[in-house]
PDB file of C-alpha atoms in Angstrom:
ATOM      1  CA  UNK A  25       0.000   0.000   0.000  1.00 53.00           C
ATOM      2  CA  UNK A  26       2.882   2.387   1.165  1.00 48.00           C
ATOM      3  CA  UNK A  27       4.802   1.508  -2.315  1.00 50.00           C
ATOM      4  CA  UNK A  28       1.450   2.837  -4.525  1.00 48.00           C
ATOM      5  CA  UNK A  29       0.945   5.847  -2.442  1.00 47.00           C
ATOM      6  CA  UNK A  30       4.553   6.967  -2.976  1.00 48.00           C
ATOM      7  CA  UNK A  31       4.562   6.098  -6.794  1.00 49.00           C
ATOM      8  CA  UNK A  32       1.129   7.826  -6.855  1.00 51.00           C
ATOM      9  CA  UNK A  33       3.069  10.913  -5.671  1.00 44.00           C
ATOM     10  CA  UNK A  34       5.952  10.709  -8.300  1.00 47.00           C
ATOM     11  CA  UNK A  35       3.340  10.236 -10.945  1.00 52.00           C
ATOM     12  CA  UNK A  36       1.563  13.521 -10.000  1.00 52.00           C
ATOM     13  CA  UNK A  37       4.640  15.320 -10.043  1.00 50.00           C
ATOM     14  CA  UNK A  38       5.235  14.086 -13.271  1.00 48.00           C
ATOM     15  CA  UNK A  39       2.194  15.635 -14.374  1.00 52.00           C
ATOM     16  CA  UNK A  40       2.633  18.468 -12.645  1.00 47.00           C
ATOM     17  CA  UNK A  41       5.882  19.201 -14.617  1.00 50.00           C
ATOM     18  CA  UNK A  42       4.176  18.199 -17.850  1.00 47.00           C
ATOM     19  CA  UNK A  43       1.015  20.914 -17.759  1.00 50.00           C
ATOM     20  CA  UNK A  44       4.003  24.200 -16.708  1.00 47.00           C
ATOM     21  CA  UNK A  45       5.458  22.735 -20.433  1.00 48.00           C
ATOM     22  CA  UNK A  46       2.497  22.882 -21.739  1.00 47.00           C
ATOM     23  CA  UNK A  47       2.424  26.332 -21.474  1.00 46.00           C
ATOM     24  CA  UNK A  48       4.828  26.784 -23.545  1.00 49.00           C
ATOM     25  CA  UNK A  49       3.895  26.495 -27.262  1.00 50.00           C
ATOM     26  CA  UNK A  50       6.207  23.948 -29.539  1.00 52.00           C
ATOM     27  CA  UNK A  51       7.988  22.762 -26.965  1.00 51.00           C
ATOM     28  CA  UNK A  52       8.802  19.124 -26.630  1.00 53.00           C
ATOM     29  CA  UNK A  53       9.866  17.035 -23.336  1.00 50.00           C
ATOM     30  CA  UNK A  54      11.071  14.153 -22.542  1.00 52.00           C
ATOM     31  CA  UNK A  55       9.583  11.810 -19.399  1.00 53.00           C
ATOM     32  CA  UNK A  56      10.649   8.273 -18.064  1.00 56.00           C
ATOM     33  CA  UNK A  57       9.245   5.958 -16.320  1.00 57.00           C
ATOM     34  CA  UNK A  58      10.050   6.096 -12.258  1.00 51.00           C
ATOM     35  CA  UNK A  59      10.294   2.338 -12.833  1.00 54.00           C
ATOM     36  CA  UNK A  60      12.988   2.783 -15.477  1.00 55.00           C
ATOM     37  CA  UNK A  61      14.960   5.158 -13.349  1.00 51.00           C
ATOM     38  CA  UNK A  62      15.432   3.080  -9.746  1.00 52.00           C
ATOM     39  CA  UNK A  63      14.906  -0.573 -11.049  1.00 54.00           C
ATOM     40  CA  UNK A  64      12.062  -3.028  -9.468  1.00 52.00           C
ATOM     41  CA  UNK A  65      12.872  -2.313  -6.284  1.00 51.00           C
ATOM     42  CA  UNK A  66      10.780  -0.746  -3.996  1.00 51.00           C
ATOM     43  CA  UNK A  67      11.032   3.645  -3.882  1.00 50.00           C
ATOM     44  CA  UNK A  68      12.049   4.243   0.121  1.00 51.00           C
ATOM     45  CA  UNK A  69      11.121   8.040   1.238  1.00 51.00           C
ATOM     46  CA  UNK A  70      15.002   9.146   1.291  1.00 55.00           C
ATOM     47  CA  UNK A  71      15.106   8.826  -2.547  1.00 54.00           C
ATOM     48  CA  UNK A  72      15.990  12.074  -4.658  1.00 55.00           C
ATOM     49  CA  UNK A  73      15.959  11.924  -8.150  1.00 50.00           C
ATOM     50  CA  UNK A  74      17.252  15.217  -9.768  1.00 53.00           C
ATOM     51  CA  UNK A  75      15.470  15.715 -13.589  1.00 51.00           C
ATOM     52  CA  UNK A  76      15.761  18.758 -16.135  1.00 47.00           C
ATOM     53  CA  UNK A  77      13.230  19.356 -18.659  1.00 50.00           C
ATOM     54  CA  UNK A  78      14.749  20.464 -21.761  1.00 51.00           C
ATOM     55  CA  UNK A  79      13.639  21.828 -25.448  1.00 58.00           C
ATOM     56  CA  UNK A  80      13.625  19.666 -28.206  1.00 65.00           C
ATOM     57  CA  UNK A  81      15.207  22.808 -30.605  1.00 84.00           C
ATOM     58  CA  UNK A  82      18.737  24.123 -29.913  1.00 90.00           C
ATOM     59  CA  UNK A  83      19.563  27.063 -32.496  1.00 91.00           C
ATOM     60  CA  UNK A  84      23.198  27.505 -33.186  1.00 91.00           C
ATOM     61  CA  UNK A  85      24.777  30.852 -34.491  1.00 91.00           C
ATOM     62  CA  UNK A  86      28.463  30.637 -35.758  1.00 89.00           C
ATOM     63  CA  UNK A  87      30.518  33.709 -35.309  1.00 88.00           C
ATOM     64  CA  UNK A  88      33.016  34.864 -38.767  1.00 85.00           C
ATOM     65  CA  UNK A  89      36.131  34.544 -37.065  1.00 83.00           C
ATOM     66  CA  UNK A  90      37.622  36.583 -39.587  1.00 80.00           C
ATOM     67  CA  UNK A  91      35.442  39.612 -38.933  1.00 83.00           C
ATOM     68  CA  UNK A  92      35.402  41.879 -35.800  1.00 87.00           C
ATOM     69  CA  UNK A  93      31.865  41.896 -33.691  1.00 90.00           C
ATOM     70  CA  UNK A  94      31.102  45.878 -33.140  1.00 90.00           C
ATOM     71  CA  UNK A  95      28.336  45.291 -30.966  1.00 91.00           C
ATOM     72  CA  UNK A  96      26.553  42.802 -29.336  1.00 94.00           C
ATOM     73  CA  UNK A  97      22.804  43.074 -28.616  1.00 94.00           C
ATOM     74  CA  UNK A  98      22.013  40.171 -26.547  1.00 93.00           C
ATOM     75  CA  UNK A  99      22.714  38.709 -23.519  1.00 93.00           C
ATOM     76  CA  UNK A 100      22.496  35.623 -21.646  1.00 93.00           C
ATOM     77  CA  UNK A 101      19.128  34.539 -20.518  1.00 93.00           C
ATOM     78  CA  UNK A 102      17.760  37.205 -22.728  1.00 94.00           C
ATOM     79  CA  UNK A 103      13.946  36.478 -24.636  1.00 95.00           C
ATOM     80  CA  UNK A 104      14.357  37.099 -28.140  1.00 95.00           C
ATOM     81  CA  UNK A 105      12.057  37.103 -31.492  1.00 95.00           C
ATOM     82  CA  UNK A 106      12.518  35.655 -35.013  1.00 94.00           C
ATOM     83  CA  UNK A 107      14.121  38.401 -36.833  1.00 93.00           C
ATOM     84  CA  UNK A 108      15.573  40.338 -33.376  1.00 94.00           C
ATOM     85  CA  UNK A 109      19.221  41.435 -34.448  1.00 94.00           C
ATOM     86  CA  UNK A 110      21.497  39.717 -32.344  1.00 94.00           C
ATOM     87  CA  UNK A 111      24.323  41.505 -33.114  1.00 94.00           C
ATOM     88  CA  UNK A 112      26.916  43.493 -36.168  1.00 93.00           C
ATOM     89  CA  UNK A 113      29.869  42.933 -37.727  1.00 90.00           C
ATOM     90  CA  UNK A 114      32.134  46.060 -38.099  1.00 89.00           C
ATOM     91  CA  UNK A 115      31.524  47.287 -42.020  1.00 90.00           C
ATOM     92  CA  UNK A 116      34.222  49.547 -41.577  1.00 91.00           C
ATOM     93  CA  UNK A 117      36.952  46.872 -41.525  1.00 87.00           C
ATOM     94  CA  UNK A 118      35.021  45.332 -44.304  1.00 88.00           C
ATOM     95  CA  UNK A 119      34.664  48.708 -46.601  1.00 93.00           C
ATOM     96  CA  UNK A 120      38.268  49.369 -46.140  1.00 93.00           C
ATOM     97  CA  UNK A 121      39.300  45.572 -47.395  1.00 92.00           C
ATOM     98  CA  UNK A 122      36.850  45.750 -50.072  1.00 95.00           C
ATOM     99  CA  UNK A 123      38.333  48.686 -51.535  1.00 96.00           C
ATOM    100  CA  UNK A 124      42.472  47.185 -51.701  1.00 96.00           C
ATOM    101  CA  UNK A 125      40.741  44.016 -53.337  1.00 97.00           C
ATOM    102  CA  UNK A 126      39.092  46.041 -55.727  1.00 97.00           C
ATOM    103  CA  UNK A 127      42.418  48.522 -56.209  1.00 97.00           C
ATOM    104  CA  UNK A 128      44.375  45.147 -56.556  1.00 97.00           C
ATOM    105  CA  UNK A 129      41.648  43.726 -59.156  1.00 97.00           C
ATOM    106  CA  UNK A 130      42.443  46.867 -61.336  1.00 97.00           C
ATOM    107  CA  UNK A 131      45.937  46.327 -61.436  1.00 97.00           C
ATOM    108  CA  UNK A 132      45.798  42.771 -62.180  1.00 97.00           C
ATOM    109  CA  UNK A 133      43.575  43.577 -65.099  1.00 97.00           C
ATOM    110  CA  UNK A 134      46.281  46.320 -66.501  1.00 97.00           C
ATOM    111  CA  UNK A 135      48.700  43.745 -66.215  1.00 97.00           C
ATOM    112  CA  UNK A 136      46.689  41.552 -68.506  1.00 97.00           C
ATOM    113  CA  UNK A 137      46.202  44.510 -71.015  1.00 97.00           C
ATOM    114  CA  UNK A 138      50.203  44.651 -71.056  1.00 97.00           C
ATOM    115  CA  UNK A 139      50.662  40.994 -71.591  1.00 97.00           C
ATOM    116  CA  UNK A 140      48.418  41.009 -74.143  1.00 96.00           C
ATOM    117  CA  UNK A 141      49.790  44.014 -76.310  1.00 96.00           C
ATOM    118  CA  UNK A 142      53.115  42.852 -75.613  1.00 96.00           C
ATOM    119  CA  UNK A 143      52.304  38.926 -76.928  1.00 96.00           C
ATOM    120  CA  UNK A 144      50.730  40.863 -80.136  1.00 95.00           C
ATOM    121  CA  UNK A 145      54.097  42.811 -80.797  1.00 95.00           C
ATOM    122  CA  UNK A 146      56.269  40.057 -80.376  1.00 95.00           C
ATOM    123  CA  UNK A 147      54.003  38.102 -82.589  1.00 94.00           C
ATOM    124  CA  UNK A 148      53.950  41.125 -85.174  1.00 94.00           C
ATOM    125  CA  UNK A 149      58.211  41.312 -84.731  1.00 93.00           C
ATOM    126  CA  UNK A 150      58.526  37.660 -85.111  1.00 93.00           C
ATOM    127  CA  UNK A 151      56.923  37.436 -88.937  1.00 92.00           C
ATOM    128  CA  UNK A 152      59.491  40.134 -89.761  1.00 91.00           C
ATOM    129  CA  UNK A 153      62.578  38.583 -88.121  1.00 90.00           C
ATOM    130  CA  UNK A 154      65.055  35.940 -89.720  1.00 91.00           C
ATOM    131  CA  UNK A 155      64.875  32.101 -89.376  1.00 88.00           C
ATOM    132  CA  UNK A 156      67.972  31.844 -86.534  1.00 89.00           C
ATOM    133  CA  UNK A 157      65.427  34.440 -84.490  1.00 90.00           C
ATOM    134  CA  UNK A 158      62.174  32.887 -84.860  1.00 91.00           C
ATOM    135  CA  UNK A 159      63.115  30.912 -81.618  1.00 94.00           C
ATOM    136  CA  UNK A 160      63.789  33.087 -79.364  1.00 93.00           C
ATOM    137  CA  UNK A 161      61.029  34.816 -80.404  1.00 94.00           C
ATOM    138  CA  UNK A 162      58.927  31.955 -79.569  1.00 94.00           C
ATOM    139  CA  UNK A 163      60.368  31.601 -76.139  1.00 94.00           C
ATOM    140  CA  UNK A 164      59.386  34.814 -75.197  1.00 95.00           C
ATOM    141  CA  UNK A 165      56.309  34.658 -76.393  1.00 95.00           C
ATOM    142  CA  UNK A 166      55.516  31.472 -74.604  1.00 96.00           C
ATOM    143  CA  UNK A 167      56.646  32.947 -71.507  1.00 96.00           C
ATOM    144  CA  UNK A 168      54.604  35.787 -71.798  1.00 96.00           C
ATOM    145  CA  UNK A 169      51.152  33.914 -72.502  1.00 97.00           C
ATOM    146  CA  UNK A 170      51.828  31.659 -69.536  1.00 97.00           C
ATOM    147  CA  UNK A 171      52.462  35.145 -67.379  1.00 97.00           C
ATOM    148  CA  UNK A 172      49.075  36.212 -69.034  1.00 97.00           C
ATOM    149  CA  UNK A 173      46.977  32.752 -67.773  1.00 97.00           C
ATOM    150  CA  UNK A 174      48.625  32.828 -64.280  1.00 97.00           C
ATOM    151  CA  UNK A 175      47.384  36.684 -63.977  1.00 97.00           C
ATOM    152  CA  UNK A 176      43.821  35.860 -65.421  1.00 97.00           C
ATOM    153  CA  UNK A 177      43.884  33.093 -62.553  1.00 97.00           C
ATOM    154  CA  UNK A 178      44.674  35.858 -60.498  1.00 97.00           C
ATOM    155  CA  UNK A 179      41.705  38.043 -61.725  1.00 97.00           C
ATOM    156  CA  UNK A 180      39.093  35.086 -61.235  1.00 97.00           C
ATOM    157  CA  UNK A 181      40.329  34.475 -57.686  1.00 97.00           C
ATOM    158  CA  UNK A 182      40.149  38.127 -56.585  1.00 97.00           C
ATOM    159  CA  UNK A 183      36.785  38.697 -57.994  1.00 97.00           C
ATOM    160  CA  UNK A 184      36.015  35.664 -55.591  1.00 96.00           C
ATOM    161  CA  UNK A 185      37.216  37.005 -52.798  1.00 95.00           C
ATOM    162  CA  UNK A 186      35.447  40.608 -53.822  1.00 96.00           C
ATOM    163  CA  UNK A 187      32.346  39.008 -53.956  1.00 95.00           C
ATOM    164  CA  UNK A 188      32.504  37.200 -50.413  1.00 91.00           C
ATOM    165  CA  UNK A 189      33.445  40.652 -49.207  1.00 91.00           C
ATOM    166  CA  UNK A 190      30.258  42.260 -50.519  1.00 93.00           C
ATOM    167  CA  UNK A 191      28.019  39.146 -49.539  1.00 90.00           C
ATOM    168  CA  UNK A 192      29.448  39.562 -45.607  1.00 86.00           C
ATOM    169  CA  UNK A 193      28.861  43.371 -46.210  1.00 89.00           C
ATOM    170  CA  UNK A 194      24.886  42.745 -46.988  1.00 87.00           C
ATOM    171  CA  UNK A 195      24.918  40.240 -44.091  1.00 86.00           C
ATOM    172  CA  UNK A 196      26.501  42.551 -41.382  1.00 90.00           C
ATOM    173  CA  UNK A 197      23.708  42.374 -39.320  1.00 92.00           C
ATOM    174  CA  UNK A 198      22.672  39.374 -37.956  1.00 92.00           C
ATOM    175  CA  UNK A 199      19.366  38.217 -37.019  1.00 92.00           C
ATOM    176  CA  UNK A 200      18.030  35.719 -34.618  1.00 94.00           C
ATOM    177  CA  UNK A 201      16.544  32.819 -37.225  1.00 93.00           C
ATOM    178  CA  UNK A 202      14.073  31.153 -34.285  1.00 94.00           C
ATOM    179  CA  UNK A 203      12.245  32.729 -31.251  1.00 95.00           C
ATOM    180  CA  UNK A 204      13.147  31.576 -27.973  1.00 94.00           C
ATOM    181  CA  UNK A 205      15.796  32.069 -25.274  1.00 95.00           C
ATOM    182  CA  UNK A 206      19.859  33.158 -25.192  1.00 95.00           C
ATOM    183  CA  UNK A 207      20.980  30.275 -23.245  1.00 93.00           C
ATOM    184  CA  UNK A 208      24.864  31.099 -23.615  1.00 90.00           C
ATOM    185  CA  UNK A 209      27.010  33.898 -25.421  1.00 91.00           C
ATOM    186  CA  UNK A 210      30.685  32.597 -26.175  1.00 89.00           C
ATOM    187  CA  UNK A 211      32.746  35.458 -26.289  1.00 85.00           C
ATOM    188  CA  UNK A 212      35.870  33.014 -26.376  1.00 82.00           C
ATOM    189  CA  UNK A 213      34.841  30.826 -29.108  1.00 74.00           C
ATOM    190  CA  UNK A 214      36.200  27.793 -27.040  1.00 74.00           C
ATOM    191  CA  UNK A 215      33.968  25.679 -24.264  1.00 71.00           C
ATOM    192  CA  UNK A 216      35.926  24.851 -21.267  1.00 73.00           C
ATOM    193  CA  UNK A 217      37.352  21.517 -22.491  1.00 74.00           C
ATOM    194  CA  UNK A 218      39.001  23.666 -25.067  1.00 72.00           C
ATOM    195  CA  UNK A 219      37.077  22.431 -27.970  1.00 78.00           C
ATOM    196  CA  UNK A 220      35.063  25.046 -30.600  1.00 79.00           C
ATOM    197  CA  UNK A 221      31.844  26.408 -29.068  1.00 84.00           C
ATOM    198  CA  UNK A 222      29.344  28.492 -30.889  1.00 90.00           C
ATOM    199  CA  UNK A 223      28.975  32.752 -30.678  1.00 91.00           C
ATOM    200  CA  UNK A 224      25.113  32.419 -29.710  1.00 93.00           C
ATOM    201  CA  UNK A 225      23.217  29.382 -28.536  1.00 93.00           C
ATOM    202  CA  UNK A 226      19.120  29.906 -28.233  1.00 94.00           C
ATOM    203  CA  UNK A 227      16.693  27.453 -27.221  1.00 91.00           C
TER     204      UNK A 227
END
């Protein structure tokens, strides 16, 4: 009798716990059996058995370690929306870069223009020149054409790296993609084992 009064108790605890959840739209939890937990044996009155009820959904934001936060807009604990900015990157750092890549893109491209006129003239002096010349003429121009594809590799690679700058300058903001709770900020990137850890973590 004393064994189904106690498990009585536990169960309406149980429930207890599962109708404050309820309050909470979307949220999932997870229950086990008291039976599960301490065996077959019989529950004595000095028994504690510690539980946390936890969301199913655990939203992840990743910080650009190769950008500089300006300013942070959330804080642990914090309640935040769908669409609340959580916080900016500094676009000053990012205007500044932007511009050298697209200064360097420029002079890559003049370098081409060079290569090019100079591969024509050769090409042009070559027709004109006698046979014991023609092969030095074709040295140089082979040299020159494979300067010419190495600096067009160049040019495709730098208006890759132009293009991730302006994509991370539209994106400077960042916004909270779920509504919920700030259950950490990471300042430190690093968890205390030492292993990677997120910038933001909501639930």
């Amino acid at each position: 009798m004393r064994k189904k009064w106690i498990a009585a108790v536990v169960a309406g605890a149980l429930m207890l716990g599962l109708s404050a959840c309820a309050s909470e739209p979307d949220t999932v939890v997870y229950v086990q059996n008291v039976g599960q937990i301490v065996g077959d044996g019989a529950i004595a009155m000095d028994n504690r058995y510690a539980g946390v009820v936890v969301s199913e959904n655990v939203t992840q934001i990743q910080r650009d370690d190769s950008q500089k936060v300006a300013e942070l807009f959330v804080a642990q604990g914090q309640a935040v929306k769908k669409g609340d900015t959580l916080f900016k990157y500094d676009s000053v750092d990012l205007s500044i870069q932007l511009d050298k890549e697209k200064l360097a893109l420029e002079q890559l491209k003049n370098t081409s223009t060079t290569l090019k006129s100079q591969i024509t003239q050769l090409k042009n002096e070559q027709k004109k020149a006698d046979k014991e010349d023609q092969f030095s003429y074709t040295v140089e121009i082979q040299a020159r054409e494979i300067e010419l594809k190495k600096n067009e590799h160049n040019i495709k690679a730098k208006n890759n790296d132009i293009s991730r700058l302006q994509a991370s300058l539209a994106n400077v903001t960042v916004l909270s993609p779920v509504t919920g709770r700030v259950v950490s900020v990471n300042e430190e990137g690093m968890d205390q084992a030492g292993n990677p850890a997120p910038y933001i973590t909501i639930q």
